PDB file of C-alpha atoms in Angstrom:
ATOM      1  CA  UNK L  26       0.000   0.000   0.000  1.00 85.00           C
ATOM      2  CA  UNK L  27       1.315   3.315  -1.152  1.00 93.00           C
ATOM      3  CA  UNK L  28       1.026   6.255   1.323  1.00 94.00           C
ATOM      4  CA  UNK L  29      -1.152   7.880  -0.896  1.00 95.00           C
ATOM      5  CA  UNK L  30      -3.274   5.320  -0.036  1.00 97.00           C
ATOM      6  CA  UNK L  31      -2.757   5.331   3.375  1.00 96.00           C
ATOM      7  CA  UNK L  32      -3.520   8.950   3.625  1.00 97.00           C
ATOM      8  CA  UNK L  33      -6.861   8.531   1.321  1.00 97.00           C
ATOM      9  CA  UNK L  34      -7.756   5.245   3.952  1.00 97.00           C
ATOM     10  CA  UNK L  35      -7.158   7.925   6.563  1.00 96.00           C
ATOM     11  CA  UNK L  36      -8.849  10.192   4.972  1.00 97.00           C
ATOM     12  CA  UNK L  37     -11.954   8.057   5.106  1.00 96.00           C
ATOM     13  CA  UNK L  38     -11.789   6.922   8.746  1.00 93.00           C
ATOM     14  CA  UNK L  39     -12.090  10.585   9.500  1.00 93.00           C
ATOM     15  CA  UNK L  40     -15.178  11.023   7.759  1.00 93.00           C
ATOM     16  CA  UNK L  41     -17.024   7.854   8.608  1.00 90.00           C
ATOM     17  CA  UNK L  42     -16.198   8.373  11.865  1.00 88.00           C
ATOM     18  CA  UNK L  43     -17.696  11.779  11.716  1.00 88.00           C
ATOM     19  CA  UNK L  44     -20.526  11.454   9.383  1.00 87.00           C
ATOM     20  CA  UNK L  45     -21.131   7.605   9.036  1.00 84.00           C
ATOM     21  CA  UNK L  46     -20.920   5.042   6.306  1.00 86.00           C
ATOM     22  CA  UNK L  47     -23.370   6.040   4.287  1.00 85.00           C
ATOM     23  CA  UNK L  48     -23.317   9.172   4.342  1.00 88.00           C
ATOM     24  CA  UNK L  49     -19.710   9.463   3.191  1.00 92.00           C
ATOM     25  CA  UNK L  50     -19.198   9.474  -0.325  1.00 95.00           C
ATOM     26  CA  UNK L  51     -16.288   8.895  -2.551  1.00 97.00           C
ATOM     27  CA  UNK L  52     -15.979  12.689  -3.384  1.00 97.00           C
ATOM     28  CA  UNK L  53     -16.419  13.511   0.084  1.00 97.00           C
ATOM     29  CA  UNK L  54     -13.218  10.514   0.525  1.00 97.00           C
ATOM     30  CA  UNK L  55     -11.371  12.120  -2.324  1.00 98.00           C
ATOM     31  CA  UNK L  56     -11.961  15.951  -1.192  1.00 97.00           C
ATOM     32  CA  UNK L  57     -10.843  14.763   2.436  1.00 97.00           C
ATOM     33  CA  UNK L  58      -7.850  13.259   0.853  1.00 97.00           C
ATOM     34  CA  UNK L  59      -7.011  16.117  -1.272  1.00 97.00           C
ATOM     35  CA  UNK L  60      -7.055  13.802  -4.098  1.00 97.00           C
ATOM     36  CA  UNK L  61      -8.544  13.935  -7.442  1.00 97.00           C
ATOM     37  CA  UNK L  62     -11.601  11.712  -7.856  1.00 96.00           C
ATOM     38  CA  UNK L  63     -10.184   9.993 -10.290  1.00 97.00           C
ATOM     39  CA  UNK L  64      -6.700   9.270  -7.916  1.00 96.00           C
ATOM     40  CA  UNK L  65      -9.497   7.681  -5.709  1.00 97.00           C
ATOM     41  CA  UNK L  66     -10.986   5.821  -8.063  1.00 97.00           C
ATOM     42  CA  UNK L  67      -7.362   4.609  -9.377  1.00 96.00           C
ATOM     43  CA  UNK L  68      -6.851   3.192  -6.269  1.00 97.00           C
ATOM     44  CA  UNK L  69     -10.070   2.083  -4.677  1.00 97.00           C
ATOM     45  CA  UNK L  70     -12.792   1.054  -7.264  1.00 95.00           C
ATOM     46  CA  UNK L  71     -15.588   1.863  -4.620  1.00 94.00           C
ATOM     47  CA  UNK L  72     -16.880   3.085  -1.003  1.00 92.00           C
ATOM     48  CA  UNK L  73     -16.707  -0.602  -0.089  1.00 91.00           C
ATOM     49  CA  UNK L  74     -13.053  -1.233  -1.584  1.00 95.00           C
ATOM     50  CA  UNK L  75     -12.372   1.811   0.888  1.00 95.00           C
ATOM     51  CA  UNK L  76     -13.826   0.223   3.905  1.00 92.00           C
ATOM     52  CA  UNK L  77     -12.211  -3.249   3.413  1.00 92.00           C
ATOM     53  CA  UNK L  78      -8.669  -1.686   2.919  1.00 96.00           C
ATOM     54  CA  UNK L  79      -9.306   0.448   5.747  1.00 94.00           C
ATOM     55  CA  UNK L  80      -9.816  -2.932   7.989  1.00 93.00           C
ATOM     56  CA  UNK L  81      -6.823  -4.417   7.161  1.00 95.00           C
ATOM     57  CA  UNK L  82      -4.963  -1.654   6.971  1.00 96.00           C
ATOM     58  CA  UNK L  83      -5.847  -1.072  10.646  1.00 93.00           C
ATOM     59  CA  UNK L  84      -5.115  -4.604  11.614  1.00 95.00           C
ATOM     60  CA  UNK L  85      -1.913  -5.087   9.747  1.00 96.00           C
ATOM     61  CA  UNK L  86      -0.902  -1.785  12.222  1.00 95.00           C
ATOM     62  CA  UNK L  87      -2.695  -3.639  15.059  1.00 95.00           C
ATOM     63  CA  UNK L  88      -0.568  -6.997  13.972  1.00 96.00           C
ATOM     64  CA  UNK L  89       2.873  -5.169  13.550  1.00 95.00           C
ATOM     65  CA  UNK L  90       2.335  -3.418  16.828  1.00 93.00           C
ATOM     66  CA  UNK L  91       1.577  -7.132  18.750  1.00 95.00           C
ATOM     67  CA  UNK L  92       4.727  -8.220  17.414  1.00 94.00           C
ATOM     68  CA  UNK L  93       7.102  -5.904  18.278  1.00 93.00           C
ATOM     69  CA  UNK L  94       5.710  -6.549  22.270  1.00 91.00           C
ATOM     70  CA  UNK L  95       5.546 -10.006  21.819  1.00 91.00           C
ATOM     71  CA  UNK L  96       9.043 -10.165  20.831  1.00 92.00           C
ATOM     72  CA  UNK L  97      10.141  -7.765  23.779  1.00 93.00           C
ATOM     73  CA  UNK L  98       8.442  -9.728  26.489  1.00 91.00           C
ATOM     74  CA  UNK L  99       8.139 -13.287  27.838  1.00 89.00           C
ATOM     75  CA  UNK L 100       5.355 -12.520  29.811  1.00 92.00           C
ATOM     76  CA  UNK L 101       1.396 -13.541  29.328  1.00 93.00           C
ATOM     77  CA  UNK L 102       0.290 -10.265  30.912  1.00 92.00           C
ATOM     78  CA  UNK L 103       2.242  -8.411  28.547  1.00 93.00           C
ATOM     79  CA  UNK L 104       1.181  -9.479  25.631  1.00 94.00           C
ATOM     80  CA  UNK L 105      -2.190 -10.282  26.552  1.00 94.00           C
ATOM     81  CA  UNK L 106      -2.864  -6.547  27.358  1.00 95.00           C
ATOM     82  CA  UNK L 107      -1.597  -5.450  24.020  1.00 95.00           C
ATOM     83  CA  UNK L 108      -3.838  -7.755  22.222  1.00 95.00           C
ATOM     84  CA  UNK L 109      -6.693  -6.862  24.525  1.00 96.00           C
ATOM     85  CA  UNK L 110      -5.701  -2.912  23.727  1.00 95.00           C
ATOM     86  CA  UNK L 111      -6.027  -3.538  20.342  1.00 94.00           C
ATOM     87  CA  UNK L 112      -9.122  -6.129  20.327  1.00 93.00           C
ATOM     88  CA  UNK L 113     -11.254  -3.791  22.453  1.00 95.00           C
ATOM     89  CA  UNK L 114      -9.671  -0.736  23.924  1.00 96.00           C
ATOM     90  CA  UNK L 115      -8.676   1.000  21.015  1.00 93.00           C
ATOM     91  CA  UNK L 116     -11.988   0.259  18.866  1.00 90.00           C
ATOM     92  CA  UNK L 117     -14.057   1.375  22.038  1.00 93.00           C
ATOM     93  CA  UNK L 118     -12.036   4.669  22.122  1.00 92.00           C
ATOM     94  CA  UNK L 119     -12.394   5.221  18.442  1.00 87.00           C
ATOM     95  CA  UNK L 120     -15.802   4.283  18.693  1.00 84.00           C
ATOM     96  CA  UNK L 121     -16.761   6.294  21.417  1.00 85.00           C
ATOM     97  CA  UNK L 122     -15.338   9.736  20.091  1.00 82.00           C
ATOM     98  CA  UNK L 123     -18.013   9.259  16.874  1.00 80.00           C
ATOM     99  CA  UNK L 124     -21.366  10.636  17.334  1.00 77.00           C
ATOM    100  CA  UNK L 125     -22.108   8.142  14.107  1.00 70.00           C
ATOM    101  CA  UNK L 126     -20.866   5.151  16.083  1.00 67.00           C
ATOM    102  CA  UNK L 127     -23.473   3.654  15.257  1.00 69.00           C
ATOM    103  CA  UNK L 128     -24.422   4.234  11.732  1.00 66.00           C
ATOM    104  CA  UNK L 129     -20.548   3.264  11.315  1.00 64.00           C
ATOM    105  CA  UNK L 130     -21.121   0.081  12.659  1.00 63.00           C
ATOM    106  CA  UNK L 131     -24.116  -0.505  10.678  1.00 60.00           C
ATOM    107  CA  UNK L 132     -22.107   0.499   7.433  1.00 59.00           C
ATOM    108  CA  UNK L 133     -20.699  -2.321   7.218  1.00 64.00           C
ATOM    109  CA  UNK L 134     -21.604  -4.931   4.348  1.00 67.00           C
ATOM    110  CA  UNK L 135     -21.141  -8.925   3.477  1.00 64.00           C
ATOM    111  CA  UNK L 136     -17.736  -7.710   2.114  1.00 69.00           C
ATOM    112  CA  UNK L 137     -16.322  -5.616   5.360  1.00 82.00           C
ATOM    113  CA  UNK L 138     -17.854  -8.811   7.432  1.00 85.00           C
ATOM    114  CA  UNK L 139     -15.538 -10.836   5.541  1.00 88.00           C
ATOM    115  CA  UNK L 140     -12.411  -8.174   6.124  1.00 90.00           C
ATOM    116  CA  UNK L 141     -13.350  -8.105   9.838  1.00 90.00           C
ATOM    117  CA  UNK L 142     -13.466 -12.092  10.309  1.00 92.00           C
ATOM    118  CA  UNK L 143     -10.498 -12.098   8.435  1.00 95.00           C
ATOM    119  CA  UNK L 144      -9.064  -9.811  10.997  1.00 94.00           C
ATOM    120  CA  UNK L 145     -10.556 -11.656  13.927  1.00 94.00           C
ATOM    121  CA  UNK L 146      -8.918 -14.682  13.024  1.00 97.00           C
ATOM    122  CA  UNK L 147      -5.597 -13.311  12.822  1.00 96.00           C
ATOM    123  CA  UNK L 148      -6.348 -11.887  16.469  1.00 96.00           C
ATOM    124  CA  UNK L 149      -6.992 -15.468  17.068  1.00 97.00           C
ATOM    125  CA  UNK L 150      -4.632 -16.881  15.918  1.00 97.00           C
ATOM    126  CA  UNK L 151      -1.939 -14.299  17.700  1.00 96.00           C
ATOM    127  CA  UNK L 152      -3.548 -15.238  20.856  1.00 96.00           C
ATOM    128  CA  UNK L 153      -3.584 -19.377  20.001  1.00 97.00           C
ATOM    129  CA  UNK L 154       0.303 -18.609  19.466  1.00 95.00           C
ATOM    130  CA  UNK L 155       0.782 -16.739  22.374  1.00 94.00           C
ATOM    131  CA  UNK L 156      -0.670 -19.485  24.529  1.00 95.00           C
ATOM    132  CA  UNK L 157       0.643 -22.349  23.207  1.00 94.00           C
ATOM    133  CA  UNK L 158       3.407 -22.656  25.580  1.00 92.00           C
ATOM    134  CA  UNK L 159       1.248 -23.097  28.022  1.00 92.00           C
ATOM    135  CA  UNK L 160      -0.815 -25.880  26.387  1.00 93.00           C
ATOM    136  CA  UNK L 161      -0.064 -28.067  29.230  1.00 90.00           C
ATOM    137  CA  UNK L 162      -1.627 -26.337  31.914  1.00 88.00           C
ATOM    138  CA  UNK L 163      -4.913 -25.084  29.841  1.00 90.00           C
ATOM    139  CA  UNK L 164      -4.963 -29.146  28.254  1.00 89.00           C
ATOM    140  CA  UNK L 165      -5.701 -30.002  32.629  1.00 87.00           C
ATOM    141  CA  UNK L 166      -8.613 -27.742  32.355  1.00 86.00           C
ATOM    142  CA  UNK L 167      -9.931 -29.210  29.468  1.00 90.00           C
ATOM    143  CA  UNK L 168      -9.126 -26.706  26.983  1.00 91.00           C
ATOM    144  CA  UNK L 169      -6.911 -26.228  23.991  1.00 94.00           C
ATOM    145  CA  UNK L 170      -4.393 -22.492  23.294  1.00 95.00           C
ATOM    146  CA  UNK L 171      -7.165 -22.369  20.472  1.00 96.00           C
ATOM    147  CA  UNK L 172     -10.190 -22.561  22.455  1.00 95.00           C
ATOM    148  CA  UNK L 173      -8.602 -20.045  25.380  1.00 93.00           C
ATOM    149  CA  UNK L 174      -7.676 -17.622  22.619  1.00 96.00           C
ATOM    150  CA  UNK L 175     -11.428 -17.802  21.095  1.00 97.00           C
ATOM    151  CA  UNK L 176     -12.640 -17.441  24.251  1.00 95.00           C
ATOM    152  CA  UNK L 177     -10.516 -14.482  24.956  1.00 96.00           C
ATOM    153  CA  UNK L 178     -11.292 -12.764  21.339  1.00 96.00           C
ATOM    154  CA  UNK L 179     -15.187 -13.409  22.078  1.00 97.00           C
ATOM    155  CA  UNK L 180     -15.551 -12.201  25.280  1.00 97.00           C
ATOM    156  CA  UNK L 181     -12.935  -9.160  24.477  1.00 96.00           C
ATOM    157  CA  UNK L 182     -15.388  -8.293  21.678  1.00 94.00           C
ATOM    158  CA  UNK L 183     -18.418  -8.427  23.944  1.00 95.00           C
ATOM    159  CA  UNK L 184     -16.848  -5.930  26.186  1.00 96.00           C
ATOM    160  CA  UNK L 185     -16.198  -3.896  23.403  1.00 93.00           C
ATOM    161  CA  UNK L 186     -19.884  -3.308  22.514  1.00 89.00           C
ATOM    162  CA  UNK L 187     -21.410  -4.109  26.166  1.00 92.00           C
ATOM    163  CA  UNK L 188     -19.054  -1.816  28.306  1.00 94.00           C
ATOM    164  CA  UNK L 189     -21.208   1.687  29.034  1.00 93.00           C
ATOM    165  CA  UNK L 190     -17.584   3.398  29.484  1.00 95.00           C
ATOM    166  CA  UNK L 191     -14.476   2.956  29.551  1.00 96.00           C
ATOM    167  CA  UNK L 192     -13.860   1.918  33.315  1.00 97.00           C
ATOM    168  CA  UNK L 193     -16.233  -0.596  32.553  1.00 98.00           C
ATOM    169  CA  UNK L 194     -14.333  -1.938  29.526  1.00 98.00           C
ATOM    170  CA  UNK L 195     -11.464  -1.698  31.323  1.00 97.00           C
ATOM    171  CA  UNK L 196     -13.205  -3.966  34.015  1.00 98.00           C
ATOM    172  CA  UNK L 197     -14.058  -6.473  31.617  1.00 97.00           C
ATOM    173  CA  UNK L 198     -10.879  -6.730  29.837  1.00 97.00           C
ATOM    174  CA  UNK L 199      -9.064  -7.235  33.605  1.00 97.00           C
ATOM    175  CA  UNK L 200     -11.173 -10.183  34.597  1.00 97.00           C
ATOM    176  CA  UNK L 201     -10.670 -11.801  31.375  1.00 96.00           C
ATOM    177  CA  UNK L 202      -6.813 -11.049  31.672  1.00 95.00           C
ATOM    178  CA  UNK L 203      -7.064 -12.772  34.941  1.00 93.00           C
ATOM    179  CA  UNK L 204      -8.973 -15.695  34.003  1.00 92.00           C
ATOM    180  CA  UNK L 205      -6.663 -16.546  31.108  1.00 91.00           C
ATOM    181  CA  UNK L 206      -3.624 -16.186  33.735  1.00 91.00           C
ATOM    182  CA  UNK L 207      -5.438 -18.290  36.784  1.00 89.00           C
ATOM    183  CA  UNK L 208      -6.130 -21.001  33.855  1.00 85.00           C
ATOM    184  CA  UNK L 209      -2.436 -20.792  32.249  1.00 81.00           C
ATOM    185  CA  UNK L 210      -1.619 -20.834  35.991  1.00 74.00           C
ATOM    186  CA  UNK L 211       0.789 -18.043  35.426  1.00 56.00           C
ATOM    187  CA  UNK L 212       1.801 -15.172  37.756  1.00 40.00           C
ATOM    188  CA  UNK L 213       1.015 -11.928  36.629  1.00 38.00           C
TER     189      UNK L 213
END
């Protein structure tokens, strides 16, 4: 991805965040941008091309970001909270500064649903990897790295759209941390 398009998929965040989905067009993307249409159009064929790139450019940051703390620390708190951070914490912020949350959310389309479980699965997955050295300990509980880390991505979700604040999210997100370190019988 070019940083043209970066700044255009910036661009865009901005104004679906402020003004929705739907509401956004693709000159409103382009004027944002300060792009020609036609640059826009060059690189994203439409409003949903825009939305799925946006995804994964966001969790290809979200990814990079994991792996640089994964690599830094040993430790399952660690690197659960930066998966939780980017799992719940930072879409709840984001989220929560829109006053078109919710037309935002309801912008998306069978195609960004596919972009976002293709994202959730890499979250997933991170997770299944980070757990898997502690397969032993989760296997006397009955339960696999990859059923702990879908566990962990579904309930991290929930919080995400059930927490009425952030102290509440942040709730949440601390007794799952803690379950997943009781269970890996780990010390924080």
């Amino acid at each position: 991805m070019t940083e043209r398009d970066e700044q255009i998929l910036e661009a865009a965040m901005q104004l679906f965040l402020r003004y929705g989905v739907k509401r956004t067009s693709m000159n409103d993307i382009a004027s944002e941008a300060g792009v020609a249409r036609q640059t826009l159009y060059n690189a994203f064929s439409n409003k949903d091309d825009v939305l799925c790139s946006l995804i994964r450019l966001f969790t290809d940051r979200a990814m990079d970001e994991i792996e640089v703390i994964i690599a830094r620390s040993t430790k399952l708190s660690d690197r659960l909270d930066i998966v939780l951070e980017r799992v719940a914490v930072y879409p709840f912020e984001m989220l929560s500064k829109s006053p078109n949350a919710e037309d935002l959310v309801l912008g998306m389309n069978a195609a960004s649903k596919e972009e976002i479980d293709a994202s959730n699965e890499r979250f997933r997955a991170v997770l299944a990897d980070i757990l898997i050295v502690y397969e032993a300990s989760l296997k006397r509980v009955g339960r696999t790295p990859r059923q702990f880390a879908d566990f962990i991505h579904i309930a991290a979700s929930a919080a995400k759209t059930q927490a009425a604040n952030r102290k509440q999210l942040d709730e949440l997100l601390q007794t799952i941390r803690s379950t997943v370190l009781s269970y890996a019988q780990i010390d924080t």
